[in-house]
Amino acid sequence: MDEKAAAITYTHRDTSKAGHDDLNGPGHGRYDTEHDVFGNEDDHQIQYKTMSWQLVAVLMIAEIVSNGMLSLPSSLAVVGIVPGVILIVFLGTFATFTSYLLVQFKLHHPEVHSMGDAGYILFGRIGREVLSLGTIIFAVFATGGQLLAGQIALSVLSDQKLCLLLYTGIFAIPTLVFSLPRTLDRLSWLSVPSVISILVAGIVGMVAAGINPVPNRVIDVAVSSDFTTAFFSITNPVFAYAGHFMFFILISEMRNPQDAMKAAYTLQIFATAFYTVFAIVTYFYIGSTVASPSFSSLPPVWAKATYGIAIPNFLIAGSLYSHTAAKLVFVRFFRRSRHLHEHTLLGWGTWAGLILIMNAAAFVLAVGVPIFNNLIGIAASLFAAWYTYGIAGAFWMHDAYYFHGKMHALKKYWMMTIASMLTIVAGGFICVAGMYVSVKSIVVAFNEGTLAEPFSC
């Protein structure tokens, strides 16, 4: 047996009971609790595997359906309403398919806690380090993105009476506090008002746009533009679905991981439907001049109302991202040790330190790097494009090859093989094209001198 084949199960070799009996139906086999990330928790002081699929669905929605949706109307303004809507629906369907593949892989490999663990199974030690580091980087950048969303919200609410740096600092404090719970079930209950807030904010925003339509607005069915402009706008809906990097961590804290697809279906149906309606209605009433974020295109009173209602979502989404980055490192440090499941000084001290580091890094990046928004695009292209879309195909092909007859299985299930290969190609295209337009936007900003000073107001 070659080294790669020996490494595919990470902590164990016997995978016959891990749900491999049905290649196309995750969860139909038995889930191998013996090799689960957190093991048997009956006698543990801190228990992680406590969440129902309903709470996981709420967490997923709170994390994914956030400030990213506010850029979707501007995407329609760039490419036109018909191509834009088709893209939003297609990417939602595509994300549902890749969710299915990720859940199936997790059920086949209960020891997988993060993308890093999955990377070890596919690519060995280098894969583990690259995908772990990518998850941490993207989670920290996403936290910084939520801090900037909070900065905008607080600035609008207070009529810009304070320095923007102070708004970001004010918003960073509760984000850090909310990310402190050790288990995701605590955050899941906080995510309930988070989901309600973004849903209500979106509805209020659509009502406000309908009540205050822009006179003589331009609404285009389709728009012709250059590649850079078009793809830069396309990245908005692409990364509005970019939450798959958290899925393994979320599923690991479920009571019944076999129910994970119920949560994923709930997420994708809600997100796709809400994104589509929000983008169409907002663009229809505001037209081609719609801003990103779109709430900023509303009259001042309505802008304050929508941003104020959305603040809980920005807070919890940021907390979820920083929690995810800290949880990956924490489990990596203490997997199978008593510090993971007991109230020890070392365990809590390490956890608090990791939370502080992740939130502090997000804050410093958000206010100290003038090109931070562009760097978010680069991080999303490098990592989220693969985590959300591309790498899922590699997961399916790996398990089909090693557990179902190698090349014979890939030929037998040829439709899934082709779909998985196309998924990998799509992830690669999004990665390369996204990197290109992000780097080009940085060059343009430098040449035009539009970048702010670090730590400026």
Tab-separated table of C-alpha atoms in Angstrom:
chain	number	residue	atom	x	y	z
A	1	MET	CA	0.000	0.000	0.000
A	2	ASP	CA	1.474	3.363	-0.983
A	3	GLU	CA	1.875	6.198	1.537
A	4	LYS	CA	-1.038	8.243	0.194
A	5	ALA	CA	-3.450	5.335	0.354
A	6	ALA	CA	-2.361	4.569	3.901
A	7	ALA	CA	-3.110	8.142	4.968
A	8	ILE	CA	-6.625	8.370	3.631
A	9	THR	CA	-8.427	7.713	6.890
A	10	TYR	CA	-6.311	10.010	9.053
A	11	THR	CA	-6.718	8.172	12.340
A	12	HIS	CA	-7.972	4.744	11.324
A	13	ARG	CA	-7.863	2.320	8.453
A	14	ASP	CA	-11.076	0.297	8.825
A	15	THR	CA	-13.729	2.319	6.998
A	16	SER	CA	-16.124	-0.481	6.259
A	17	LYS	CA	-18.660	0.773	8.800
A	18	ALA	CA	-18.395	4.461	8.081
A	19	GLY	CA	-21.229	4.710	5.638
A	20	HIS	CA	-19.469	3.600	2.454
A	21	ASP	CA	-22.115	1.101	1.408
A	22	ASP	CA	-23.917	3.682	-0.733
A	23	LEU	CA	-21.686	5.877	-2.874
A	24	ASN	CA	-24.496	8.147	-4.008
A	25	GLY	CA	-26.446	8.314	-0.758
A	26	PRO	CA	-24.646	9.845	2.223
A	27	GLY	CA	-26.007	8.847	5.578
A	28	HIS	CA	-27.556	5.574	4.480
A	29	GLY	CA	-24.744	3.638	6.116
A	30	ARG	CA	-23.778	3.615	9.774
A	31	TYR	CA	-21.868	6.580	11.151
A	32	ASP	CA	-18.611	5.399	12.732
A	33	THR	CA	-18.878	7.036	16.168
A	34	GLU	CA	-15.759	5.217	17.364
A	35	HIS	CA	-13.563	7.518	15.295
A	36	ASP	CA	-15.672	10.648	15.653
A	37	VAL	CA	-13.738	13.857	16.290
A	38	PHE	CA	-14.958	14.250	19.872
A	39	GLY	CA	-15.500	10.571	20.649
A	40	ASN	CA	-17.863	9.439	23.392
A	41	GLU	CA	-18.810	12.494	25.458
A	42	ASP	CA	-21.120	10.909	28.042
A	43	ASP	CA	-18.793	11.599	30.967
A	44	HIS	CA	-17.243	14.832	29.731
A	45	GLN	CA	-17.670	18.207	31.419
A	46	ILE	CA	-17.752	20.048	28.083
A	47	GLN	CA	-19.849	18.332	25.427
A	48	TYR	CA	-19.665	19.481	21.819
A	49	LYS	CA	-22.014	17.099	19.997
A	50	THR	CA	-25.260	18.677	21.163
A	51	MET	CA	-26.798	20.487	18.172
A	52	SER	CA	-29.879	19.448	16.244
A	53	TRP	CA	-29.970	19.876	12.468
A	54	GLN	CA	-32.397	22.775	12.931
A	55	LEU	CA	-29.871	24.730	15.002
A	56	VAL	CA	-27.106	23.908	12.524
A	57	ALA	CA	-29.320	25.262	9.739
A	58	VAL	CA	-29.765	28.481	11.727
A	59	LEU	CA	-25.998	28.749	12.203
A	60	MET	CA	-25.413	28.212	8.496
A	61	ILE	CA	-27.956	30.865	7.541
A	62	ALA	CA	-26.589	33.357	10.096
A	63	GLU	CA	-23.084	32.863	8.706
A	64	ILE	CA	-23.807	32.876	4.965
A	65	VAL	CA	-26.842	35.164	4.600
A	66	SER	CA	-25.222	38.345	5.849
A	67	ASN	CA	-23.657	41.496	4.446
A	68	GLY	CA	-22.706	39.656	1.245
A	69	MET	CA	-26.290	39.796	0.004
A	70	LEU	CA	-26.179	43.614	0.058
A	71	SER	CA	-23.820	43.548	-2.938
A	72	LEU	CA	-26.118	41.423	-5.127
A	73	PRO	CA	-28.286	44.270	-6.510
A	74	SER	CA	-25.133	46.031	-7.730
A	75	SER	CA	-24.148	42.831	-9.538
A	76	LEU	CA	-27.443	42.936	-11.412
A	77	ALA	CA	-26.666	46.537	-12.321
A	78	VAL	CA	-23.402	45.446	-13.945
A	79	VAL	CA	-24.500	42.340	-15.869
A	80	GLY	CA	-28.269	42.937	-16.180
A	81	ILE	CA	-31.236	41.488	-14.356
A	82	VAL	CA	-31.626	38.295	-16.393
A	83	PRO	CA	-27.977	37.114	-16.362
A	84	GLY	CA	-27.690	38.185	-12.726
A	85	VAL	CA	-30.709	36.207	-11.552
A	86	ILE	CA	-29.675	33.161	-13.571
A	87	LEU	CA	-26.246	33.349	-11.956
A	88	ILE	CA	-27.632	33.633	-8.408
A	89	VAL	CA	-29.952	30.637	-8.894
A	90	PHE	CA	-27.303	28.561	-10.667
A	91	LEU	CA	-24.677	29.202	-7.984
A	92	GLY	CA	-27.218	28.350	-5.274
A	93	THR	CA	-27.982	25.056	-7.004
A	94	PHE	CA	-24.277	24.412	-7.525
A	95	ALA	CA	-23.596	25.130	-3.833
A	96	THR	CA	-26.314	22.640	-2.889
A	97	PHE	CA	-24.599	19.949	-4.950
A	98	THR	CA	-21.207	20.649	-3.388
A	99	SER	CA	-22.838	20.694	0.063
A	100	TYR	CA	-24.050	17.166	-0.667
A	101	LEU	CA	-20.541	16.053	-1.584
A	102	LEU	CA	-19.009	17.627	1.541
A	103	VAL	CA	-21.600	16.043	3.823
A	104	GLN	CA	-21.055	12.657	2.200
A	105	PHE	CA	-17.301	12.960	2.717
A	106	LYS	CA	-17.783	13.882	6.378
A	107	LEU	CA	-20.049	10.886	6.967
A	108	HIS	CA	-17.464	8.625	5.352
A	109	HIS	CA	-14.687	10.163	7.477
A	110	PRO	CA	-16.026	10.969	10.982
A	111	GLU	CA	-12.518	11.929	12.129
A	112	VAL	CA	-12.563	14.981	9.823
A	113	HIS	CA	-13.114	18.164	11.804
A	114	SER	CA	-11.967	20.806	9.331
A	115	MET	CA	-10.803	21.338	5.779
A	116	GLY	CA	-7.313	20.692	7.100
A	117	ASP	CA	-8.224	17.149	8.148
A	118	ALA	CA	-9.842	16.592	4.756
A	119	GLY	CA	-6.708	17.935	3.085
A	120	TYR	CA	-4.628	15.364	4.973
A	121	ILE	CA	-6.778	12.546	3.604
A	122	LEU	CA	-6.465	13.816	0.037
A	123	PHE	CA	-2.946	15.226	-0.077
A	124	GLY	CA	-1.086	14.217	3.091
A	125	ARG	CA	0.662	16.567	5.524
A	126	ILE	CA	1.101	19.397	3.034
A	127	GLY	CA	-2.602	19.292	2.203
A	128	ARG	CA	-3.494	19.488	5.878
A	129	GLU	CA	-1.330	22.540	6.513
A	130	VAL	CA	-2.377	24.396	3.352
A	131	LEU	CA	-6.116	23.852	3.823
A	132	SER	CA	-5.922	24.554	7.564
A	133	LEU	CA	-4.042	27.790	6.997
A	134	GLY	CA	-6.462	28.739	4.222
A	135	THR	CA	-9.430	28.208	6.524
A	136	ILE	CA	-7.900	30.376	9.240
A	137	ILE	CA	-6.936	33.141	6.812
A	138	PHE	CA	-10.335	33.227	5.151
A	139	ALA	CA	-12.173	33.126	8.500
A	140	VAL	CA	-10.092	36.027	9.853
A	141	PHE	CA	-10.643	38.041	6.667
A	142	ALA	CA	-14.363	37.287	6.818
A	143	THR	CA	-14.420	38.514	10.423
A	144	GLY	CA	-12.745	41.713	9.267
A	145	GLY	CA	-15.368	42.068	6.544
A	146	GLN	CA	-18.113	41.896	9.157
A	147	LEU	CA	-16.294	44.504	11.254
A	148	LEU	CA	-16.326	46.834	8.265
A	149	ALA	CA	-20.034	46.137	7.763
A	150	GLY	CA	-20.573	47.074	11.402
A	151	GLN	CA	-18.456	50.176	10.886
A	152	ILE	CA	-20.705	51.288	8.025
A	153	ALA	CA	-23.844	50.562	10.053
A	154	LEU	CA	-22.680	52.515	13.105
A	155	SER	CA	-21.468	55.362	10.902
A	156	VAL	CA	-24.847	55.677	9.181
A	157	LEU	CA	-26.750	55.457	12.465
A	158	SER	CA	-24.705	58.236	14.075
A	159	ASP	CA	-24.434	60.488	10.997
A	160	GLN	CA	-20.671	59.884	10.903
A	161	LYS	CA	-19.991	61.810	14.099
A	162	LEU	CA	-17.006	59.646	15.076
A	163	CYS	CA	-13.840	58.450	13.387
A	164	LEU	CA	-14.403	55.284	11.351
A	165	LEU	CA	-11.561	53.632	13.249
A	166	LEU	CA	-13.510	54.102	16.475
A	167	TYR	CA	-16.655	52.609	14.966
A	168	THR	CA	-14.690	49.516	13.984
A	169	GLY	CA	-13.186	49.248	17.457
A	170	ILE	CA	-16.598	49.626	19.091
A	171	PHE	CA	-18.018	46.894	16.897
A	172	ALA	CA	-15.023	44.591	17.462
A	173	ILE	CA	-15.643	44.351	21.226
A	174	PRO	CA	-19.047	42.582	21.158
A	175	THR	CA	-17.862	40.483	18.197
A	176	LEU	CA	-15.049	39.166	20.397
A	177	VAL	CA	-17.360	38.583	23.369
A	178	PHE	CA	-19.924	36.640	21.323
A	179	SER	CA	-17.233	34.379	19.883
A	180	LEU	CA	-16.036	33.235	23.333
A	181	PRO	CA	-18.365	30.250	24.012
A	182	ARG	CA	-16.438	26.999	23.593
A	183	THR	CA	-19.301	25.105	21.933
A	184	LEU	CA	-21.300	26.069	18.873
A	185	ASP	CA	-24.654	25.268	20.475
A	186	ARG	CA	-24.296	28.452	22.556
A	187	LEU	CA	-23.693	30.450	19.402
A	188	SER	CA	-26.563	28.710	17.652
A	189	TRP	CA	-29.088	30.280	20.022
A	190	LEU	CA	-27.513	33.685	19.424
A	191	SER	CA	-27.870	32.983	15.710
A	192	VAL	CA	-31.671	32.868	15.939
A	193	PRO	CA	-32.027	36.668	16.417
A	194	SER	CA	-29.200	37.051	13.894
A	195	VAL	CA	-31.216	35.298	11.181
A	196	ILE	CA	-34.348	37.210	12.119
A	197	SER	CA	-32.450	40.510	11.943
A	198	ILE	CA	-31.076	40.004	8.429
A	199	LEU	CA	-34.423	38.697	7.190
A	200	VAL	CA	-36.315	41.676	8.607
A	201	ALA	CA	-33.626	44.107	7.440
A	202	GLY	CA	-33.872	42.716	3.917
A	203	ILE	CA	-37.654	42.993	3.894
A	204	VAL	CA	-37.544	46.542	5.271
A	205	GLY	CA	-34.933	47.417	2.647
A	206	MET	CA	-37.144	46.122	-0.162
A	207	VAL	CA	-40.163	47.989	1.209
A	208	ALA	CA	-38.090	51.168	1.496
A	209	ALA	CA	-36.903	50.820	-2.101
A	210	GLY	CA	-40.481	50.272	-3.257
A	211	ILE	CA	-41.764	53.301	-1.378
A	212	ASN	CA	-38.888	55.490	-2.602
A	213	PRO	CA	-38.130	54.393	-6.175
A	214	VAL	CA	-35.394	56.284	-8.000
A	215	PRO	CA	-36.928	58.564	-10.667
A	216	ASN	CA	-35.892	57.841	-14.252
A	217	ARG	CA	-33.970	54.791	-13.108
A	218	VAL	CA	-32.351	52.516	-15.671
A	219	ILE	CA	-33.133	48.790	-15.520
A	220	ASP	CA	-31.219	46.650	-17.988
A	221	VAL	CA	-32.235	43.160	-19.051
A	222	ALA	CA	-28.633	42.391	-19.987
A	223	VAL	CA	-25.487	44.515	-20.047
A	224	SER	CA	-22.369	44.088	-22.146
A	225	SER	CA	-19.129	44.872	-20.323
A	226	ASP	CA	-15.457	43.887	-20.301
A	227	PHE	CA	-14.308	40.691	-18.572
A	228	THR	CA	-12.759	42.368	-15.535
A	229	THR	CA	-15.841	44.438	-14.736
A	230	ALA	CA	-18.243	41.574	-15.359
A	231	PHE	CA	-16.323	38.986	-13.367
A	232	PHE	CA	-15.685	41.382	-10.495
A	233	SER	CA	-19.436	41.778	-10.151
A	234	ILE	CA	-19.954	38.044	-10.568
A	235	THR	CA	-17.734	37.385	-7.560
A	236	ASN	CA	-20.424	38.943	-5.364
A	237	PRO	CA	-22.933	36.089	-5.841
A	238	VAL	CA	-20.096	33.536	-5.987
A	239	PHE	CA	-18.869	34.451	-2.525
A	240	ALA	CA	-22.335	35.135	-1.123
A	241	TYR	CA	-22.535	31.339	-0.857
A	242	ALA	CA	-18.987	30.918	0.498
A	243	GLY	CA	-19.666	29.225	3.817
A	244	HIS	CA	-18.721	25.620	3.086
A	245	PHE	CA	-15.337	26.008	4.805
A	246	MET	CA	-17.253	25.819	8.118
A	247	PHE	CA	-19.384	22.789	7.288
A	248	PHE	CA	-17.085	20.086	8.708
A	249	ILE	CA	-16.715	22.004	11.977
A	250	LEU	CA	-20.479	22.533	12.227
A	251	ILE	CA	-21.356	18.908	11.434
A	252	SER	CA	-18.811	17.679	13.994
A	253	GLU	CA	-20.917	19.272	16.752
A	254	MET	CA	-24.211	17.683	15.687
A	255	ARG	CA	-25.937	15.034	17.754
A	256	ASN	CA	-26.780	13.167	14.558
A	257	PRO	CA	-24.416	14.032	11.711
A	258	GLN	CA	-26.584	11.911	9.395
A	259	ASP	CA	-29.085	14.808	9.426
A	260	ALA	CA	-26.567	17.306	8.080
A	261	MET	CA	-28.108	17.461	4.607
A	262	LYS	CA	-31.399	18.604	6.118
A	263	ALA	CA	-29.558	21.646	7.457
A	264	ALA	CA	-27.749	22.173	4.149
A	265	TYR	CA	-30.968	21.971	2.128
A	266	THR	CA	-32.642	24.449	4.477
A	267	LEU	CA	-29.726	26.837	4.085
A	268	GLN	CA	-29.498	26.672	0.310
A	269	ILE	CA	-33.242	26.936	-0.329
A	270	PHE	CA	-33.542	29.914	2.008
A	271	ALA	CA	-30.408	31.643	0.737
A	272	THR	CA	-31.146	31.180	-2.959
A	273	ALA	CA	-34.768	32.295	-2.642
A	274	PHE	CA	-33.983	35.274	-0.428
A	275	TYR	CA	-30.995	36.394	-2.497
A	276	THR	CA	-33.036	36.237	-5.699
A	277	VAL	CA	-36.022	38.173	-4.372
A	278	PHE	CA	-33.873	40.766	-2.603
A	279	ALA	CA	-31.655	41.398	-5.620
A	280	ILE	CA	-34.576	41.688	-8.070
A	281	VAL	CA	-36.749	43.970	-5.936
A	282	THR	CA	-33.913	46.253	-4.858
A	283	TYR	CA	-32.510	46.599	-8.371
A	284	PHE	CA	-35.950	47.104	-9.888
A	285	TYR	CA	-36.738	50.116	-7.686
A	286	ILE	CA	-33.261	51.670	-7.479
A	287	GLY	CA	-31.865	50.786	-10.880
A	288	SER	CA	-28.344	50.962	-12.243
A	289	THR	CA	-27.184	53.492	-9.620
A	290	VAL	CA	-27.660	51.047	-6.735
A	291	ALA	CA	-24.723	51.095	-4.352
A	292	SER	CA	-22.880	48.252	-2.670
A	293	PRO	CA	-23.990	47.731	0.084
A	294	SER	CA	-27.464	48.428	-1.276
A	295	PHE	CA	-28.852	49.819	2.007
A	296	SER	CA	-26.676	52.874	1.373
A	297	SER	CA	-28.845	53.710	-1.672
A	298	LEU	CA	-31.930	54.185	0.509
A	299	PRO	CA	-33.088	57.547	1.924
A	300	PRO	CA	-31.243	58.375	5.184
A	301	VAL	CA	-34.082	57.402	7.530
A	302	TRP	CA	-34.564	54.048	5.816
A	303	ALA	CA	-30.815	53.435	5.613
A	304	LYS	CA	-30.596	53.928	9.373
A	305	ALA	CA	-33.512	51.578	9.952
A	306	THR	CA	-32.115	48.787	7.783
A	307	TYR	CA	-28.548	49.022	9.067
A	308	GLY	CA	-29.784	49.181	12.646
A	309	ILE	CA	-31.901	46.069	12.217
A	310	ALA	CA	-29.024	44.195	10.503
A	311	ILE	CA	-26.427	44.875	13.206
A	312	PRO	CA	-27.127	41.665	15.211
A	313	ASN	CA	-26.445	39.628	12.082
A	314	PHE	CA	-23.155	41.399	11.374
A	315	LEU	CA	-22.095	40.774	14.970
A	316	ILE	CA	-22.938	37.078	15.096
A	317	ALA	CA	-21.573	36.337	11.625
A	318	GLY	CA	-18.257	37.901	12.602
A	319	SER	CA	-18.253	35.933	15.850
A	320	LEU	CA	-18.905	32.681	13.984
A	321	TYR	CA	-15.971	33.289	11.677
A	322	SER	CA	-13.493	34.066	14.462
A	323	HIS	CA	-14.862	31.153	16.502
A	324	THR	CA	-14.247	28.847	13.542
A	325	ALA	CA	-10.644	29.954	13.140
A	326	ALA	CA	-9.985	29.506	16.855
A	327	LYS	CA	-11.817	26.149	17.017
A	328	LEU	CA	-9.720	24.656	14.208
A	329	VAL	CA	-6.475	25.471	16.032
A	330	PHE	CA	-7.861	24.494	19.452
A	331	VAL	CA	-8.992	21.052	18.335
A	332	ARG	CA	-5.709	20.572	16.514
A	333	PHE	CA	-3.830	21.306	19.758
A	334	PHE	CA	-5.964	19.277	22.148
A	335	ARG	CA	-7.675	16.527	20.130
A	336	ARG	CA	-8.044	13.442	22.380
A	337	SER	CA	-6.692	15.314	25.418
A	338	ARG	CA	-8.553	16.178	28.626
A	339	HIS	CA	-8.185	19.906	27.936
A	340	LEU	CA	-10.692	19.594	25.107
A	341	HIS	CA	-13.477	18.278	27.329
A	342	GLU	CA	-12.641	19.538	30.827
A	343	HIS	CA	-12.590	22.964	32.470
A	344	THR	CA	-8.805	23.204	32.768
A	345	LEU	CA	-6.772	26.392	33.129
A	346	LEU	CA	-4.664	25.470	30.102
A	347	GLY	CA	-7.738	24.678	28.003
A	348	TRP	CA	-9.620	27.871	28.803
A	349	GLY	CA	-6.500	30.014	28.692
A	350	THR	CA	-5.588	28.691	25.251
A	351	TRP	CA	-9.145	29.129	24.000
A	352	ALA	CA	-9.401	32.719	25.231
A	353	GLY	CA	-5.996	33.496	23.757
A	354	LEU	CA	-6.948	32.082	20.358
A	355	ILE	CA	-10.211	34.039	20.301
A	356	LEU	CA	-8.341	37.224	21.170
A	357	ILE	CA	-5.717	36.610	18.483
A	358	MET	CA	-8.266	35.912	15.730
A	359	ASN	CA	-10.388	38.952	16.527
A	360	ALA	CA	-7.381	41.207	16.985
A	361	ALA	CA	-5.951	40.087	13.648
A	362	ALA	CA	-9.280	40.800	11.953
A	363	PHE	CA	-9.441	44.278	13.500
A	364	VAL	CA	-5.860	45.208	12.581
A	365	LEU	CA	-6.325	44.016	9.007
A	366	ALA	CA	-9.658	45.812	8.617
A	367	VAL	CA	-8.400	49.208	9.779
A	368	GLY	CA	-4.674	48.974	9.069
A	369	VAL	CA	-4.562	47.674	5.497
A	370	PRO	CA	-5.849	50.154	2.889
A	371	ILE	CA	-6.417	47.391	0.328
A	372	PHE	CA	-8.236	45.119	2.794
A	373	ASN	CA	-11.416	44.855	0.701
A	374	ASN	CA	-9.310	43.760	-2.251
A	375	LEU	CA	-7.453	41.280	-0.066
A	376	ILE	CA	-10.798	39.756	0.927
A	377	GLY	CA	-11.382	39.130	-2.769
A	378	ILE	CA	-7.969	37.495	-3.090
A	379	ALA	CA	-8.532	35.309	-0.012
A	380	ALA	CA	-11.969	34.325	-1.287
A	381	SER	CA	-10.538	33.455	-4.703
A	382	LEU	CA	-7.679	31.436	-3.247
A	383	PHE	CA	-9.663	29.528	-0.653
A	384	ALA	CA	-13.438	30.021	-0.742
A	385	ALA	CA	-13.593	29.189	-4.452
A	386	TRP	CA	-12.137	25.780	-3.631
A	387	TYR	CA	-13.882	25.192	-0.299
A	388	THR	CA	-17.322	26.100	-1.660
A	389	TYR	CA	-17.046	24.607	-5.123
A	390	GLY	CA	-13.881	22.980	-6.470
A	391	ILE	CA	-12.580	20.647	-3.793
A	392	ALA	CA	-15.943	18.928	-3.269
A	393	GLY	CA	-15.437	17.102	-6.562
A	394	ALA	CA	-12.072	15.827	-5.342
A	395	PHE	CA	-13.757	14.491	-2.175
A	396	TRP	CA	-16.229	12.419	-4.165
A	397	MET	CA	-13.623	11.082	-6.584
A	398	HIS	CA	-11.321	10.124	-3.710
A	399	ASP	CA	-13.942	8.038	-1.951
A	400	ALA	CA	-15.219	6.498	-5.182
A	401	TYR	CA	-11.678	5.478	-6.118
A	402	TYR	CA	-10.511	4.084	-2.782
A	403	PHE	CA	-13.730	2.561	-1.457
A	404	HIS	CA	-15.590	1.382	-4.556
A	405	GLY	CA	-13.191	-0.278	-6.926
A	406	LYS	CA	-10.790	2.430	-8.107
A	407	MET	CA	-11.086	3.141	-11.864
A	408	HIS	CA	-13.979	0.717	-12.187
A	409	ALA	CA	-16.032	2.851	-9.775
A	410	LEU	CA	-15.196	6.066	-11.612
A	411	LYS	CA	-16.357	4.482	-14.873
A	412	LYS	CA	-19.447	2.901	-13.309
A	413	TYR	CA	-20.618	6.189	-11.817
A	414	TRP	CA	-19.536	8.163	-14.865
A	415	MET	CA	-22.106	10.931	-14.499
A	416	MET	CA	-20.929	11.740	-10.975
A	417	THR	CA	-17.323	11.470	-12.152
A	418	ILE	CA	-17.925	14.031	-14.892
A	419	ALA	CA	-19.858	16.303	-12.518
A	420	SER	CA	-17.028	16.093	-9.966
A	421	MET	CA	-14.388	16.883	-12.574
A	422	LEU	CA	-16.404	19.869	-13.795
A	423	THR	CA	-16.695	21.024	-10.195
A	424	ILE	CA	-12.907	20.958	-9.845
A	425	VAL	CA	-12.520	22.864	-13.109
A	426	ALA	CA	-15.100	25.447	-11.982
A	427	GLY	CA	-13.268	25.967	-8.704
A	428	GLY	CA	-10.011	26.471	-10.580
A	429	PHE	CA	-11.577	28.979	-12.971
A	430	ILE	CA	-13.164	31.006	-10.161
A	431	CYS	CA	-9.856	30.968	-8.287
A	432	VAL	CA	-7.710	32.158	-11.197
A	433	ALA	CA	-10.199	34.681	-12.599
A	434	GLY	CA	-11.008	36.011	-9.131
A	435	MET	CA	-7.305	36.459	-8.378
A	436	TYR	CA	-6.824	38.292	-11.669
A	437	VAL	CA	-9.620	40.830	-11.177
A	438	SER	CA	-8.733	41.359	-7.488
A	439	VAL	CA	-5.081	42.069	-8.237
A	440	LYS	CA	-6.050	44.299	-11.157
A	441	SER	CA	-8.388	46.302	-8.911
A	442	ILE	CA	-5.505	46.835	-6.471
A	443	VAL	CA	-3.278	48.110	-9.274
A	444	VAL	CA	-6.008	50.486	-10.444
A	445	ALA	CA	-6.556	51.792	-6.905
A	446	PHE	CA	-2.810	52.454	-6.492
A	447	ASN	CA	-2.590	54.219	-9.840
A	448	GLU	CA	-5.626	56.388	-9.117
A	449	GLY	CA	-4.462	57.202	-5.585
A	450	THR	CA	-7.816	56.236	-4.031
A	451	LEU	CA	-6.392	54.239	-1.148
A	452	ALA	CA	-6.822	55.567	2.386
A	453	GLU	CA	-4.010	55.772	4.908
A	454	PRO	CA	-3.645	52.895	7.413
A	455	PHE	CA	-5.563	53.420	10.673
A	456	SER	CA	-7.137	56.586	9.301
A	457	CYS	CA	-10.611	57.973	9.879
